[in-house]
PDB file of C-alpha atoms in Angstrom:
ATOM      1  CA  MET A1240     -95.521 109.262  22.774  1.00 42.00           C
ATOM      2  CA  ASN A1241     -97.664 112.007  21.346  1.00 50.00           C
ATOM      3  CA  ASP A1242     -97.042 114.689  23.939  1.00 81.00           C
ATOM      4  CA  ILE A1243     -93.892 116.827  23.940  1.00 87.00           C
ATOM      5  CA  ALA A1244     -93.821 117.204  27.723  1.00 89.00           C
ATOM      6  CA  ASP A1245     -94.010 113.416  28.158  1.00 92.00           C
ATOM      7  CA  LEU A1246     -91.193 112.983  25.663  1.00 94.00           C
ATOM      8  CA  PHE A1247     -89.124 115.642  27.416  1.00 96.00           C
ATOM      9  CA  PHE A1248     -89.344 114.068  30.866  1.00 95.00           C
ATOM     10  CA  LYS A1249     -89.831 110.374  30.094  1.00 95.00           C
ATOM     11  CA  GLY A1250     -88.437 109.739  26.628  1.00 96.00           C
ATOM     12  CA  ALA A1251     -85.312 109.988  24.503  1.00 97.00           C
ATOM     13  CA  PHE A1252     -85.119 112.714  21.883  1.00 97.00           C
ATOM     14  CA  ILE A1253     -82.893 115.067  19.963  1.00 98.00           C
ATOM     15  CA  LYS A1254     -83.876 118.680  19.348  1.00 98.00           C
ATOM     16  CA  PHE A1255     -82.030 120.731  16.760  1.00 98.00           C
ATOM     17  CA  LEU A1256     -81.726 124.202  18.262  1.00 98.00           C
ATOM     18  CA  GLY A1257     -79.851 125.121  15.102  1.00 98.00           C
ATOM     19  CA  THR A1258     -78.856 123.329  11.898  1.00 98.00           C
ATOM     20  CA  GLY A1259     -76.516 125.973  10.489  1.00 98.00           C
ATOM     21  CA  GLY A1260     -72.762 125.696  10.131  1.00 96.00           C
ATOM     22  CA  ALA A1261     -69.686 127.440   8.798  1.00 92.00           C
ATOM     23  CA  ARG A1262     -68.854 131.115   9.000  1.00 94.00           C
ATOM     24  CA  PHE A1263     -71.256 132.779   6.577  1.00 96.00           C
ATOM     25  CA  VAL A1264     -74.353 130.917   7.703  1.00 98.00           C
ATOM     26  CA  MET A1265     -73.288 131.698  11.272  1.00 98.00           C
ATOM     27  CA  ILE A1266     -72.720 135.395  10.558  1.00 98.00           C
ATOM     28  CA  ASN A1267     -76.088 135.827   8.850  1.00 97.00           C
ATOM     29  CA  GLN A1268     -77.984 133.233  10.911  1.00 98.00           C
ATOM     30  CA  THR A1269     -79.477 131.832   7.721  1.00 97.00           C
ATOM     31  CA  ARG A1270     -79.957 128.815   9.922  1.00 98.00           C
ATOM     32  CA  SER A1271     -79.403 129.022  13.662  1.00 98.00           C
ATOM     33  CA  THR A1272     -76.101 127.858  15.166  1.00 98.00           C
ATOM     34  CA  GLY A1273     -77.618 127.014  18.560  1.00 98.00           C
ATOM     35  CA  GLY A1274     -76.442 123.394  18.708  1.00 98.00           C
ATOM     36  CA  ILE A1275     -78.323 120.278  19.748  1.00 98.00           C
ATOM     37  CA  TRP A1276     -80.333 119.366  22.851  1.00 98.00           C
ATOM     38  CA  LEU A1277     -80.248 115.652  23.669  1.00 98.00           C
ATOM     39  CA  GLY A1278     -82.754 114.318  26.172  1.00 98.00           C
ATOM     40  CA  LEU A1279     -82.340 110.879  27.754  1.00 98.00           C
ATOM     41  CA  PHE A1280     -85.281 109.957  29.976  1.00 97.00           C
ATOM     42  CA  GLY A1281     -85.118 113.112  32.052  1.00 97.00           C
ATOM     43  CA  TYR A1282     -81.345 113.671  31.778  1.00 98.00           C
ATOM     44  CA  HIS A1283     -80.521 116.583  29.482  1.00 98.00           C
ATOM     45  CA  ILE A1284     -77.402 117.369  27.441  1.00 98.00           C
ATOM     46  CA  LEU A1285     -76.432 120.279  25.213  1.00 98.00           C
ATOM     47  CA  ILE A1286     -74.055 119.639  22.308  1.00 99.00           C
ATOM     48  CA  ASP A1287     -72.012 122.395  20.649  1.00 98.00           C
ATOM     49  CA  PRO A1288     -73.554 125.627  21.961  1.00 98.00           C
ATOM     50  CA  GLY A1289     -72.672 127.981  19.134  1.00 98.00           C
ATOM     51  CA  PRO A1290     -73.861 131.585  18.716  1.00 98.00           C
ATOM     52  CA  GLY A1291     -77.493 131.903  19.765  1.00 97.00           C
ATOM     53  CA  SER A1292     -77.703 128.708  21.797  1.00 98.00           C
ATOM     54  CA  LEU A1293     -78.967 130.364  24.970  1.00 98.00           C
ATOM     55  CA  VAL A1294     -81.461 132.467  23.012  1.00 97.00           C
ATOM     56  CA  LYS A1295     -82.864 129.439  21.186  1.00 98.00           C
ATOM     57  CA  ILE A1296     -83.289 127.521  24.431  1.00 98.00           C
ATOM     58  CA  CYS A1297     -85.129 130.418  26.042  1.00 96.00           C
ATOM     59  CA  GLU A1298     -87.293 130.901  22.943  1.00 96.00           C
ATOM     60  CA  ALA A1299     -88.244 127.203  22.983  1.00 95.00           C
ATOM     61  CA  GLY A1300     -90.172 127.819  26.193  1.00 93.00           C
ATOM     62  CA  THR A1301     -91.200 125.421  28.933  1.00 92.00           C
ATOM     63  CA  PRO A1302     -89.974 122.764  29.607  1.00 95.00           C
ATOM     64  CA  PHE A1303     -86.755 123.834  27.830  1.00 96.00           C
ATOM     65  CA  THR A1304     -84.817 125.883  30.365  1.00 96.00           C
ATOM     66  CA  PRO A1305     -81.025 126.172  30.567  1.00 96.00           C
ATOM     67  CA  GLU A1306     -80.925 125.472  34.314  1.00 96.00           C
ATOM     68  CA  ILE A1307     -82.259 121.929  33.818  1.00 97.00           C
ATOM     69  CA  LEU A1308     -79.247 120.870  31.724  1.00 98.00           C
ATOM     70  CA  GLU A1309     -76.903 118.345  33.348  1.00 98.00           C
ATOM     71  CA  THR A1310     -74.142 118.109  30.741  1.00 98.00           C
ATOM     72  CA  VAL A1311     -72.601 120.325  28.062  1.00 98.00           C
ATOM     73  CA  MET A1312     -70.521 118.666  25.331  1.00 98.00           C
ATOM     74  CA  LEU A1313     -68.187 120.508  23.007  1.00 98.00           C
ATOM     75  CA  THR A1314     -66.817 118.668  19.968  1.00 98.00           C
ATOM     76  CA  HIS A1315     -64.255 121.381  19.159  1.00 98.00           C
ATOM     77  CA  LYS A1316     -63.528 125.019  19.849  1.00 98.00           C
ATOM     78  CA  HIS A1317     -64.386 126.681  16.526  1.00 98.00           C
ATOM     79  CA  LEU A1318     -66.666 129.660  17.046  1.00 97.00           C
ATOM     80  CA  ASP A1319     -69.754 128.256  15.335  1.00 98.00           C
ATOM     81  CA  HIS A1320     -69.730 125.400  17.873  1.00 98.00           C
ATOM     82  CA  SER A1321     -68.434 127.044  21.029  1.00 98.00           C
ATOM     83  CA  ASN A1322     -69.444 130.703  21.252  1.00 98.00           C
ATOM     84  CA  ASP A1323     -72.013 130.177  24.033  1.00 98.00           C
ATOM     85  CA  ILE A1324     -70.016 127.633  26.059  1.00 98.00           C
ATOM     86  CA  ASN A1325     -69.290 129.987  28.957  1.00 97.00           C
ATOM     87  CA  VAL A1326     -72.816 131.327  29.304  1.00 97.00           C
ATOM     88  CA  MET A1327     -74.176 127.773  29.247  1.00 97.00           C
ATOM     89  CA  VAL A1328     -71.783 126.704  32.017  1.00 97.00           C
ATOM     90  CA  GLU A1329     -72.995 129.751  33.931  1.00 96.00           C
ATOM     91  CA  ALA A1330     -76.525 128.477  33.402  1.00 96.00           C
ATOM     92  CA  ILE A1331     -75.993 124.873  34.504  1.00 96.00           C
ATOM     93  CA  THR A1332     -74.151 126.025  37.629  1.00 97.00           C
ATOM     94  CA  HIS A1333     -77.114 128.300  38.372  1.00 95.00           C
ATOM     95  CA  GLY A1334     -75.083 131.461  38.041  1.00 95.00           C
ATOM     96  CA  GLY A1335     -72.019 129.874  39.623  1.00 93.00           C
ATOM     97  CA  PHE A1336     -73.774 129.384  42.965  1.00 94.00           C
ATOM     98  CA  LYS A1337     -74.145 125.600  42.653  1.00 94.00           C
ATOM     99  CA  ARG A1338     -71.268 123.311  41.809  1.00 96.00           C
ATOM    100  CA  ARG A1339     -73.122 120.941  39.522  1.00 96.00           C
ATOM    101  CA  GLY A1340     -73.200 119.558  36.024  1.00 97.00           C
ATOM    102  CA  THR A1341     -70.660 117.962  33.711  1.00 98.00           C
ATOM    103  CA  LEU A1342     -68.577 119.476  30.938  1.00 98.00           C
ATOM    104  CA  ILE A1343     -67.046 117.312  28.203  1.00 98.00           C
ATOM    105  CA  LEU A1344     -64.629 119.074  25.862  1.00 98.00           C
ATOM    106  CA  PRO A1345     -61.214 118.897  24.173  1.00 98.00           C
ATOM    107  CA  ARG A1346     -58.162 119.900  26.217  1.00 98.00           C
ATOM    108  CA  ASP A1347     -57.207 122.644  23.765  1.00 98.00           C
ATOM    109  CA  ALA A1348     -60.541 124.342  24.468  1.00 98.00           C
ATOM    110  CA  ALA A1349     -59.827 124.528  28.191  1.00 97.00           C
ATOM    111  CA  MET A1350     -56.057 124.863  28.461  1.00 96.00           C
ATOM    112  CA  GLY A1351     -53.151 126.785  27.015  1.00 93.00           C
ATOM    113  CA  GLU A1352     -52.977 129.397  24.310  1.00 92.00           C
ATOM    114  CA  GLY A1353     -56.286 129.740  22.520  1.00 94.00           C
ATOM    115  CA  GLN A1354     -58.420 128.284  25.305  1.00 97.00           C
ATOM    116  CA  ILE A1355     -62.034 129.401  25.171  1.00 97.00           C
ATOM    117  CA  LEU A1356     -63.353 128.177  28.535  1.00 97.00           C
ATOM    118  CA  LEU A1357     -63.029 130.865  31.184  1.00 96.00           C
ATOM    119  CA  SER A1358     -60.602 129.600  33.823  1.00 94.00           C
ATOM    120  CA  HIS A1359     -62.802 130.340  36.821  1.00 93.00           C
ATOM    121  CA  PHE A1360     -65.327 127.766  35.662  1.00 93.00           C
ATOM    122  CA  ASN A1361     -62.871 125.007  36.634  1.00 89.00           C
ATOM    123  CA  THR A1362     -64.023 125.542  40.214  1.00 92.00           C
ATOM    124  CA  LYS A1363     -67.696 126.017  39.355  1.00 94.00           C
ATOM    125  CA  ILE A1364     -68.573 122.998  37.241  1.00 96.00           C
ATOM    126  CA  GLY A1365     -69.243 119.700  39.012  1.00 97.00           C
ATOM    127  CA  LYS A1366     -67.054 117.536  36.777  1.00 97.00           C
ATOM    128  CA  ILE A1367     -64.906 117.998  33.676  1.00 97.00           C
ATOM    129  CA  HIS A1368     -64.044 115.218  31.235  1.00 98.00           C
ATOM    130  CA  TYR A1369     -61.550 115.704  28.407  1.00 98.00           C
ATOM    131  CA  TRP A1370     -62.079 113.830  25.179  1.00 98.00           C
ATOM    132  CA  GLU A1371     -59.419 111.270  24.247  1.00 98.00           C
ATOM    133  CA  ASP A1372     -59.710 108.872  21.342  1.00 98.00           C
ATOM    134  CA  LYS A1373     -61.520 105.678  22.382  1.00 98.00           C
ATOM    135  CA  ARG A1374     -61.985 106.959  25.930  1.00 98.00           C
ATOM    136  CA  LEU A1375     -65.185 105.748  27.573  1.00 98.00           C
ATOM    137  CA  ILE A1376     -67.021 108.474  29.477  1.00 98.00           C
ATOM    138  CA  PRO A1377     -69.999 107.649  31.703  1.00 97.00           C
ATOM    139  CA  LEU A1378     -73.173 109.553  30.889  1.00 96.00           C
ATOM    140  CA  CYS A1379     -76.010 109.000  33.356  1.00 95.00           C
ATOM    141  CA  GLU A1380     -76.951 105.339  32.791  1.00 96.00           C
ATOM    142  CA  GLY A1381     -75.027 105.056  29.523  1.00 97.00           C
ATOM    143  CA  MET A1382     -71.550 105.355  28.078  1.00 98.00           C
ATOM    144  CA  LEU A1383     -69.899 107.609  25.504  1.00 98.00           C
ATOM    145  CA  GLU A1384     -67.049 106.384  23.344  1.00 98.00           C
ATOM    146  CA  ALA A1385     -64.939 109.257  22.016  1.00 98.00           C
ATOM    147  CA  VAL A1386     -63.971 109.207  18.335  1.00 98.00           C
ATOM    148  CA  ARG A1387     -61.086 111.472  17.288  1.00 98.00           C
ATOM    149  CA  LEU A1388     -61.869 113.311  14.048  1.00 98.00           C
ATOM    150  CA  ILE A1389     -59.682 115.327  11.663  1.00 98.00           C
ATOM    151  CA  HIS A1390     -60.485 119.009  11.468  1.00 98.00           C
ATOM    152  CA  HIS A1391     -58.258 121.991  10.683  1.00 92.00           C
ATOM    153  CA  GLY A1392     -55.587 121.712  13.347  1.00 90.00           C
ATOM    154  CA  VAL A1393     -57.836 121.646  16.420  1.00 97.00           C
ATOM    155  CA  GLU A1394     -58.824 118.760  18.635  1.00 98.00           C
ATOM    156  CA  CYS A1395     -62.180 117.559  17.350  1.00 98.00           C
ATOM    157  CA  TYR A1396     -64.269 114.608  18.462  1.00 98.00           C
ATOM    158  CA  GLY A1397     -67.404 112.739  17.629  1.00 98.00           C
ATOM    159  CA  PHE A1398     -68.880 110.050  19.815  1.00 98.00           C
ATOM    160  CA  ILE A1399     -70.872 106.847  20.030  1.00 98.00           C
ATOM    161  CA  LEU A1400     -73.546 106.721  22.717  1.00 98.00           C
ATOM    162  CA  ARG A1401     -74.674 103.399  24.123  1.00 98.00           C
ATOM    163  CA  TYR A1402     -77.676 103.855  26.347  1.00 97.00           C
ATOM    164  CA  PRO A1403     -80.424 101.558  27.664  1.00 95.00           C
ATOM    165  CA  GLU A1404     -83.682 101.542  25.702  1.00 94.00           C
ATOM    166  CA  ILE A1405     -82.379 103.282  22.568  1.00 96.00           C
ATOM    167  CA  ALA A1406     -80.405 102.046  19.577  1.00 95.00           C
ATOM    168  CA  PRO A1407     -76.664 102.884  19.507  1.00 97.00           C
ATOM    169  CA  PHE A1408     -76.396 106.541  18.522  1.00 97.00           C
ATOM    170  CA  GLY A1409     -73.460 108.183  16.748  1.00 98.00           C
ATOM    171  CA  PHE A1410     -72.477 111.791  16.224  1.00 99.00           C
ATOM    172  CA  ILE A1411     -69.998 112.788  13.511  1.00 99.00           C
ATOM    173  CA  SER A1412     -68.954 116.396  13.951  1.00 98.00           C
ATOM    174  CA  ASP A1413     -66.833 118.422  11.515  1.00 98.00           C
ATOM    175  CA  THR A1414     -64.167 116.250   9.936  1.00 98.00           C
ATOM    176  CA  ARG A1415     -62.253 115.246   6.864  1.00 98.00           C
ATOM    177  CA  TYR A1416     -63.680 112.053   5.378  1.00 98.00           C
ATOM    178  CA  ASP A1417     -61.661 109.065   6.559  1.00 98.00           C
ATOM    179  CA  GLU A1418     -62.842 105.511   6.048  1.00 98.00           C
ATOM    180  CA  GLU A1419     -61.158 104.188   9.189  1.00 98.00           C
ATOM    181  CA  ILE A1420     -62.931 106.798  11.290  1.00 98.00           C
ATOM    182  CA  VAL A1421     -66.274 105.998   9.669  1.00 98.00           C
ATOM    183  CA  LYS A1422     -65.835 102.286  10.380  1.00 98.00           C
ATOM    184  CA  ARG A1423     -65.770 103.095  14.083  1.00 98.00           C
ATOM    185  CA  TYR A1424     -69.501 103.859  13.818  1.00 98.00           C
ATOM    186  CA  HIS A1425     -70.427 100.432  12.435  1.00 98.00           C
ATOM    187  CA  CYS A1426     -72.637  99.582  15.419  1.00 97.00           C
ATOM    188  CA  CYS A1427     -74.790 102.732  15.166  1.00 98.00           C
ATOM    189  CA  LYS A1428     -78.409 102.498  14.091  1.00 97.00           C
ATOM    190  CA  VAL A1429     -78.842 106.270  14.273  1.00 98.00           C
ATOM    191  CA  LEU A1430     -76.340 108.901  13.128  1.00 98.00           C
ATOM    192  CA  VAL A1431     -76.137 112.671  13.193  1.00 98.00           C
ATOM    193  CA  VAL A1432     -73.722 113.808  10.486  1.00 99.00           C
ATOM    194  CA  ASN A1433     -72.436 117.353  10.084  1.00 98.00           C
ATOM    195  CA  MET A1434     -72.687 117.851   6.313  1.00 98.00           C
ATOM    196  CA  THR A1435     -71.433 121.330   5.498  1.00 98.00           C
ATOM    197  CA  PHE A1436     -70.902 121.165   1.737  1.00 98.00           C
ATOM    198  CA  ASN A1437     -73.038 120.295  -1.253  1.00 98.00           C
ATOM    199  CA  HIS A1438     -69.961 119.238  -3.229  1.00 98.00           C
ATOM    200  CA  ILE A1439     -66.622 117.861  -2.086  1.00 98.00           C
ATOM    201  CA  ARG A1440     -63.947 120.524  -1.665  1.00 96.00           C
ATOM    202  CA  ASN A1441     -60.491 118.991  -1.669  1.00 93.00           C
ATOM    203  CA  GLY A1442     -58.239 120.090   1.156  1.00 94.00           C
ATOM    204  CA  VAL A1443     -61.106 121.267   3.365  1.00 96.00           C
ATOM    205  CA  ASP A1444     -61.912 119.206   6.452  1.00 98.00           C
ATOM    206  CA  HIS A1445     -65.701 119.142   6.107  1.00 98.00           C
ATOM    207  CA  LEU A1446     -68.094 116.481   4.878  1.00 98.00           C
ATOM    208  CA  ALA A1447     -70.149 116.839   1.705  1.00 98.00           C
ATOM    209  CA  VAL A1448     -73.175 115.060   0.232  1.00 98.00           C
ATOM    210  CA  ASP A1449     -71.128 112.343  -1.494  1.00 98.00           C
ATOM    211  CA  HIS A1450     -69.350 111.646   1.801  1.00 98.00           C
ATOM    212  CA  VAL A1451     -72.697 111.036   3.492  1.00 98.00           C
ATOM    213  CA  ALA A1452     -73.534 108.451   0.834  1.00 98.00           C
ATOM    214  CA  LEU A1453     -70.268 106.677   1.624  1.00 98.00           C
ATOM    215  CA  ILE A1454     -71.004 106.794   5.357  1.00 98.00           C
ATOM    216  CA  ARG A1455     -74.521 105.458   4.773  1.00 98.00           C
ATOM    217  CA  ASP A1456     -73.242 102.499   2.775  1.00 98.00           C
ATOM    218  CA  LEU A1457     -70.350 101.698   5.109  1.00 98.00           C
ATOM    219  CA  VAL A1458     -72.183 101.993   8.437  1.00 98.00           C
ATOM    220  CA  ALA A1459     -75.677 100.924   7.288  1.00 98.00           C
ATOM    221  CA  PRO A1460     -77.689 102.845   9.915  1.00 98.00           C
ATOM    222  CA  GLU A1461     -81.473 102.970   9.949  1.00 97.00           C
ATOM    223  CA  LEU A1462     -81.592 106.760  10.252  1.00 98.00           C
ATOM    224  CA  ILE A1463     -79.218 109.607   9.372  1.00 98.00           C
ATOM    225  CA  MET A1464     -79.994 113.134  10.550  1.00 98.00           C
ATOM    226  CA  LEU A1465     -78.070 115.760   8.601  1.00 98.00           C
ATOM    227  CA  ASN A1466     -76.828 118.886  10.341  1.00 98.00           C
ATOM    228  CA  HIS A1467     -74.487 121.887  10.149  1.00 98.00           C
ATOM    229  CA  PHE A1468     -75.466 123.163   6.708  1.00 98.00           C
ATOM    230  CA  GLY A1469     -73.309 125.630   4.809  1.00 98.00           C
ATOM    231  CA  ARG A1470     -74.615 128.077   2.211  1.00 97.00           C
ATOM    232  CA  GLY A1471     -74.341 125.685  -0.704  1.00 97.00           C
ATOM    233  CA  VAL A1472     -76.398 123.016   1.047  1.00 98.00           C
ATOM    234  CA  ILE A1473     -79.062 125.545   2.040  1.00 98.00           C
ATOM    235  CA  ASP A1474     -79.240 126.910  -1.516  1.00 98.00           C
ATOM    236  CA  ALA A1475     -79.551 123.400  -2.942  1.00 98.00           C
ATOM    237  CA  GLY A1476     -82.257 122.466  -0.428  1.00 98.00           C
ATOM    238  CA  PRO A1477     -81.323 120.198   2.513  1.00 98.00           C
ATOM    239  CA  GLU A1478     -84.624 118.313   2.253  1.00 98.00           C
ATOM    240  CA  LYS A1479     -84.022 117.525  -1.429  1.00 98.00           C
ATOM    241  CA  ILE A1480     -80.522 116.323  -0.616  1.00 98.00           C
ATOM    242  CA  ALA A1481     -81.825 114.140   2.203  1.00 98.00           C
ATOM    243  CA  SER A1482     -84.449 112.619  -0.087  1.00 98.00           C
ATOM    244  CA  SER A1483     -81.801 111.826  -2.698  1.00 98.00           C
ATOM    245  CA  LEU A1484     -79.705 110.032  -0.065  1.00 98.00           C
ATOM    246  CA  THR A1485     -82.575 107.949   1.337  1.00 98.00           C
ATOM    247  CA  THR A1486     -82.643 104.249   0.482  1.00 98.00           C
ATOM    248  CA  LYS A1487     -84.985 101.394   1.329  1.00 97.00           C
ATOM    249  CA  SER A1488     -82.831 100.483   4.319  1.00 97.00           C
ATOM    250  CA  CYS A1489     -81.787 103.963   5.502  1.00 98.00           C
ATOM    251  CA  LYS A1490     -83.922 107.043   5.974  1.00 97.00           C
ATOM    252  CA  VAL A1491     -82.047 110.337   5.671  1.00 98.00           C
ATOM    253  CA  ILE A1492     -83.625 113.529   6.987  1.00 98.00           C
ATOM    254  CA  ALA A1493     -82.606 117.189   7.068  1.00 98.00           C
ATOM    255  CA  PRO A1494     -84.147 118.690  10.215  1.00 97.00           C
ATOM    256  CA  PHE A1495     -85.392 122.242  10.477  1.00 97.00           C
ATOM    257  CA  ASP A1496     -84.287 124.540  13.262  1.00 97.00           C
ATOM    258  CA  GLY A1497     -86.416 123.637  16.256  1.00 96.00           C
ATOM    259  CA  GLN A1498     -87.305 120.148  15.096  1.00 97.00           C
ATOM    260  CA  MET A1499     -87.499 117.471  17.777  1.00 96.00           C
ATOM    261  CA  ILE A1500     -87.141 113.772  16.975  1.00 96.00           C
ATOM    262  CA  ASP A1501     -88.045 110.811  19.189  1.00 97.00           C
ATOM    263  CA  LEU A1502     -85.015 108.507  19.269  1.00 97.00           C
ATOM    264  CA  LYS A1503     -87.163 105.430  19.879  1.00 94.00           C
ATOM    265  CA  SER A1504     -89.898 105.872  17.289  1.00 93.00           C
ATOM    266  CA  PHE A1505     -88.228 108.443  14.976  1.00 93.00           C
ATOM    267  CA  GLU A1506     -91.456 110.421  15.150  1.00 91.00           C
ATOM    268  CA  SER A1507     -90.936 114.129  14.519  1.00 87.00           C
ATOM    269  CA  PHE A1508     -92.223 117.103  16.498  1.00 79.00           C
ATOM    270  CA  PHE A1509     -91.886 120.879  16.203  1.00 56.00           C
ATOM    271  CA  GLU A1510     -91.269 121.215  12.495  1.00 45.00           C
ATOM    272  CA  GLU A1511     -90.689 124.911  11.810  1.00 47.00           C
ATOM    273  CA  ASP A1512     -90.190 126.846   8.630  1.00 42.00           C
ATOM    274  CA  THR A1513     -86.841 128.599   8.337  1.00 39.00           C
TER     275      THR A1513
END
């Protein structure tokens, strides 16, 4: 497909509303923290609506409108992933006047001390699913498999998406590197990996460049899309890092904010300077 509108309504794509991560990039918006828009043949999902998510969607212009979203996914409740969760639920329920849409999130984001989801949305949203390790969650014509990650004392999940007409797709959110977790993604031909650090920092539950190399070699995907860049990665140059990680069998890319990638052809649209 060579037309963005056709891709939006008839194709499968991922659009990076923001590729920034961690507190200082978030505070300064060196890269946006707007999350990811996933389109599946006319069914639209928002992943991790951090600070600025609603603004980035509105700035993207037609056909990107918050009201068209069907599902919002939250991998964990840290601020750089979750800040706009309530306003996005307000959007998909059309101001709370229509009980519609699906919300997928950890229990600790919706219940108990430290919950971030406003309680009244329990009666507004059409359906709520809570992540549980290995739980299968239906998503339109496909299926999500939840993958429990390890991240700083909160519930945190990645997922594997199996969906007709596209290769198995995996998302690895913020996590400590763990080989057994990585092996869960062995079937995935396409991965999004949150790579926050340029160098490994012991005792910190975030992935670094050398971890991505290990994931690449263990999973053997065809494409890795890097995401969630901290200051060190941005200073070092995400594109240079991606190029250094690319092999003959696996292409690694570092998307710009606003970039849109066709999940069938891997063709790129909307490249924007940061």
